[in-house]
Coordinates of C-alpha atoms in Angstrom, one line a residue:
M491 CA 21.9 17.0 -20.8
E492 CA 24.5 16.7 -23.1
V493 CA 27.3 19.6 -23.4
P494 CA 26.8 21.1 -27.3
V495 CA 29.3 19.7 -29.9
G496 CA 31.9 21.9 -30.7
K497 CA 33.8 23.0 -27.5
A498 CA 37.1 21.3 -26.2
Q499 CA 37.5 18.7 -24.3
Q500 CA 37.0 19.1 -20.6
P501 CA 37.6 16.9 -17.3
C502 CA 34.5 14.9 -15.7
G503 CA 33.8 16.6 -12.4
I504 CA 33.9 13.6 -10.6
C505 CA 36.7 11.2 -11.9
M506 CA 38.5 14.0 -14.0
E507 CA 38.9 12.0 -17.2
P508 CA 38.9 13.8 -20.1
M509 CA 35.5 13.7 -21.8
A510 CA 34.5 14.2 -25.4
P511 CA 31.6 16.8 -25.6
S512 CA 29.2 13.9 -27.0
E513 CA 30.1 12.6 -23.5
A514 CA 29.7 15.3 -21.5
H515 CA 26.5 15.6 -19.1
R516 CA 25.4 18.5 -17.4
G517 CA 22.6 17.6 -14.6
G518 CA 21.6 20.8 -13.2
S519 CA 20.5 23.7 -15.0
G520 CA 21.9 26.2 -12.1
C521 CA 25.9 25.2 -12.8
A522 CA 28.1 24.5 -15.4
H523 CA 29.5 21.2 -14.1
A524 CA 29.5 18.5 -16.3
F525 CA 30.3 14.8 -15.6
C526 CA 30.3 11.5 -18.0
R527 CA 28.0 9.4 -18.0
A528 CA 28.9 6.8 -15.7
C529 CA 29.8 9.4 -13.2
L530 CA 26.7 10.9 -13.1
A531 CA 24.8 7.7 -13.3
G532 CA 26.8 6.1 -10.5
H533 CA 26.2 9.3 -8.5
V534 CA 22.5 9.6 -8.9
R535 CA 21.9 6.0 -8.2
A536 CA 24.2 6.4 -4.8
K537 CA 21.8 8.9 -3.6
V538 CA 18.7 7.3 -4.9
E539 CA 19.5 4.2 -3.2
A540 CA 20.1 5.9 0.2
G541 CA 16.7 7.3 -0.5
A542 CA 16.9 10.9 -1.2
A543 CA 14.7 12.7 -3.3
V544 CA 17.0 15.8 -4.6
V545 CA 20.2 15.0 -5.3
R546 CA 22.8 18.0 -5.3
C547 CA 25.3 18.6 -8.3
P548 CA 28.4 16.9 -7.5
G549 CA 31.1 19.6 -8.0
V550 CA 33.3 20.9 -5.6
S551 CA 31.4 23.5 -3.3
C552 CA 28.3 23.2 -5.7
A553 CA 24.7 23.4 -3.7
G554 CA 22.6 23.4 -7.1
A555 CA 20.2 20.4 -7.5
L556 CA 20.6 18.2 -10.3
D557 CA 17.5 18.2 -12.8
P558 CA 16.0 14.8 -13.8
E559 CA 14.9 15.6 -17.0
L560 CA 18.6 17.0 -17.5
C561 CA 20.0 13.9 -16.5
R562 CA 17.7 11.3 -18.2
A563 CA 20.0 10.8 -21.2
A564 CA 22.7 9.5 -18.8
L565 CA 20.3 7.4 -16.7
P566 CA 19.1 3.7 -17.0
A567 CA 15.4 3.7 -17.5
D568 CA 14.7 2.0 -14.0
L569 CA 16.9 4.4 -12.1
F570 CA 15.1 7.5 -13.9
V571 CA 11.7 5.8 -12.5
R572 CA 13.0 5.1 -8.9
W573 CA 14.1 8.6 -8.5
C574 CA 10.9 10.6 -10.2
G575 CA 9.1 8.0 -7.5
L576 CA 11.3 9.7 -4.7
L577 CA 10.3 13.1 -6.1
C578 CA 6.8 12.7 -6.5
E579 CA 6.7 11.1 -2.7
S580 CA 8.8 14.1 -1.4
M581 CA 5.8 16.1 -2.5
F582 CA 3.9 14.7 -0.3
L583 CA 6.0 14.7 3.1
G584 CA 3.4 15.3 6.0
A585 CA 0.1 13.9 4.2
R586 CA -1.0 10.4 5.0
R587 CA -0.5 8.2 2.3
T588 CA -2.3 5.0 1.4
Y589 CA -1.3 2.0 -1.0
C590 CA -3.4 0.2 -3.2
P591 CA -3.5 -3.6 -1.0
F592 CA -3.6 -5.6 -4.3
P593 CA -0.1 -7.1 -4.3
D594 CA 0.2 -6.8 -8.7
C595 CA -0.2 -2.9 -8.2
S596 CA 0.8 -1.2 -4.8
E597 CA -0.1 2.3 -6.3
M598 CA 0.7 5.5 -3.7
M599 CA -2.2 7.7 -3.1
V600 CA -3.1 10.2 -0.9
A601 CA -5.6 10.3 1.7
D602 CA -8.3 13.5 1.4
D603 CA -8.8 13.3 5.0
D604 CA -6.9 14.3 8.4
G605 CA -6.6 11.6 10.3
G606 CA -6.8 7.5 10.4
G607 CA -9.8 7.3 12.4
V608 CA -13.2 6.4 10.9
S609 CA -15.7 8.8 12.2
E610 CA -19.6 8.2 11.6
G611 CA -20.6 8.8 8.0
C612 CA -16.8 8.6 6.9
V613 CA -16.7 7.1 3.2
T614 CA -13.9 4.5 3.4
Q615 CA -14.4 2.9 0.1
S616 CA -11.6 3.9 -2.3
E617 CA -10.8 3.4 -5.9
C618 CA -7.4 2.7 -7.1
Q619 CA -6.5 5.8 -9.7
V620 CA -4.2 2.7 -11.9
C621 CA -5.9 -0.3 -11.6
R622 CA -9.3 0.6 -10.7
R623 CA -10.0 -2.1 -8.1
L624 CA -11.9 -1.3 -5.2
F625 CA -10.2 -1.3 -1.5
C626 CA -11.1 0.3 1.8
A627 CA -8.7 2.9 2.8
H628 CA -9.0 2.6 6.7
C629 CA -8.4 -0.8 6.5
A630 CA -5.6 -1.0 4.1
V631 CA -7.3 -4.3 2.1
P632 CA -9.8 -5.0 -0.6
W633 CA -13.0 -3.7 -0.1
H634 CA -15.2 -5.7 2.3
A635 CA -18.8 -5.0 0.8
G636 CA -21.2 -5.5 3.4
V637 CA -19.4 -5.3 6.3
S638 CA -17.9 -2.3 8.5
C639 CA -14.5 -1.8 9.4
A640 CA -15.2 -2.5 12.9
E641 CA -16.7 -6.0 12.0
F642 CA -13.7 -6.6 9.9
A643 CA -11.2 -5.8 12.4
Q644 CA -12.7 -8.2 14.9
L645 CA -12.4 -11.3 12.2
G646 CA -9.5 -13.4 12.2
A647 CA -6.8 -14.0 9.3
G648 CA -8.5 -16.9 7.8
E649 CA -11.7 -15.6 8.4
R650 CA -11.5 -12.3 5.3
G651 CA -12.4 -14.5 2.2
R652 CA -15.3 -13.3 0.3
E653 CA -17.2 -16.3 1.5
D654 CA -16.6 -15.2 5.0
L655 CA -17.4 -11.6 4.5
L656 CA -20.8 -12.5 3.0
L657 CA -21.7 -15.0 6.1
V658 CA -20.8 -12.1 8.0
E659 CA -23.2 -10.0 6.3
A660 CA -25.9 -12.5 6.8
A661 CA -25.3 -12.9 10.7
R662 CA -26.3 -9.3 11.1
E663 CA -29.2 -9.6 8.9
C664 CA -30.5 -12.6 10.2
K665 CA -29.7 -11.5 14.4
W666 CA -27.1 -14.3 14.6
K667 CA -24.9 -14.2 17.6
R668 CA -21.0 -15.6 17.6
C669 CA -19.9 -17.9 20.2
P670 CA -16.5 -15.6 21.9
R671 CA -15.1 -19.0 22.6
C672 CA -15.5 -21.0 19.3
R673 CA -16.5 -18.8 16.9
F674 CA -19.7 -20.5 15.2
Y675 CA -22.6 -18.4 14.4
V676 CA -25.9 -19.5 16.8
E677 CA -29.4 -18.5 16.8
K678 CA -32.0 -18.8 19.5
S679 CA -34.8 -20.7 18.7
H680 CA -36.4 -20.9 21.9
G681 CA -36.2 -21.0 25.5
C682 CA -34.1 -18.3 27.9
L683 CA -30.9 -16.5 26.9
H684 CA -28.6 -18.3 28.3
I685 CA -26.5 -20.5 25.7
T686 CA -23.4 -23.2 26.4
C687 CA -20.7 -23.2 24.3
R688 CA -20.9 -26.7 22.0
Y689 CA -17.2 -27.7 22.8
V690 CA -18.3 -27.1 26.8
L691 CA -20.9 -29.7 26.3
F692 CA -18.8 -32.3 23.8
N693 CA -15.9 -32.0 26.6
S694 CA -18.2 -32.7 29.8
G695 CA -20.1 -35.3 28.0
G696 CA -22.9 -34.0 27.1
V697 CA -25.0 -33.9 23.8
T698 CA -22.6 -33.2 21.0
L699 CA -24.5 -30.4 19.0
S700 CA -24.5 -30.4 15.3
A701 CA -21.0 -29.9 13.4
F702 CA -22.7 -27.8 10.7
A703 CA -21.9 -23.7 10.4
F704 CA -24.9 -22.9 12.2
V705 CA -26.0 -24.1 15.5
V706 CA -29.7 -23.5 16.9
V707 CA -29.6 -23.5 20.7
G708 CA -32.6 -23.8 23.0
A709 CA -32.7 -24.0 26.6

């Protein structure tokens, strides 16, 4: 907030250089300390870059807090936005926070449950309030439709694409099993329940099985 015009020049509370009334800015409503634009902006930037949400008045022996709205005229737009963001985050200290997993958004949100676990009947599908896209609040990834969080956690880093998730859903519906060694899905057509991994058969000189994604194996 600028000091009203008509008052005598006063020194900046930081650099002590005399300021014209139009160049003097008060940053807090609880004190009368005034600073030049450059000094006030520099003080706020240093605190914000250090991660401080509450910025104290730099006046000597002053414990007052600066008000972002009063300081806004002296601050660059990007600095004002960063400061307000820190203040918003500080309001939710102790709350479990989650972020939109899409790189072009990354909006912070507060989870409405008491922990990070997934209990039976727990709803993990969430919608970002900014970009409006769906994501899983538990897995912190875009929404994995048709696949439970437990199933998703067992997938490798290269197995989480849309086509991979559709395959997992189809495997569950068709009761296909997955080899723990080669990760191929198999379906028992007849015979006993014993299935030998296709790579074991290949390496031991046995019959080479089909290279397709689904291997039908019988005893």
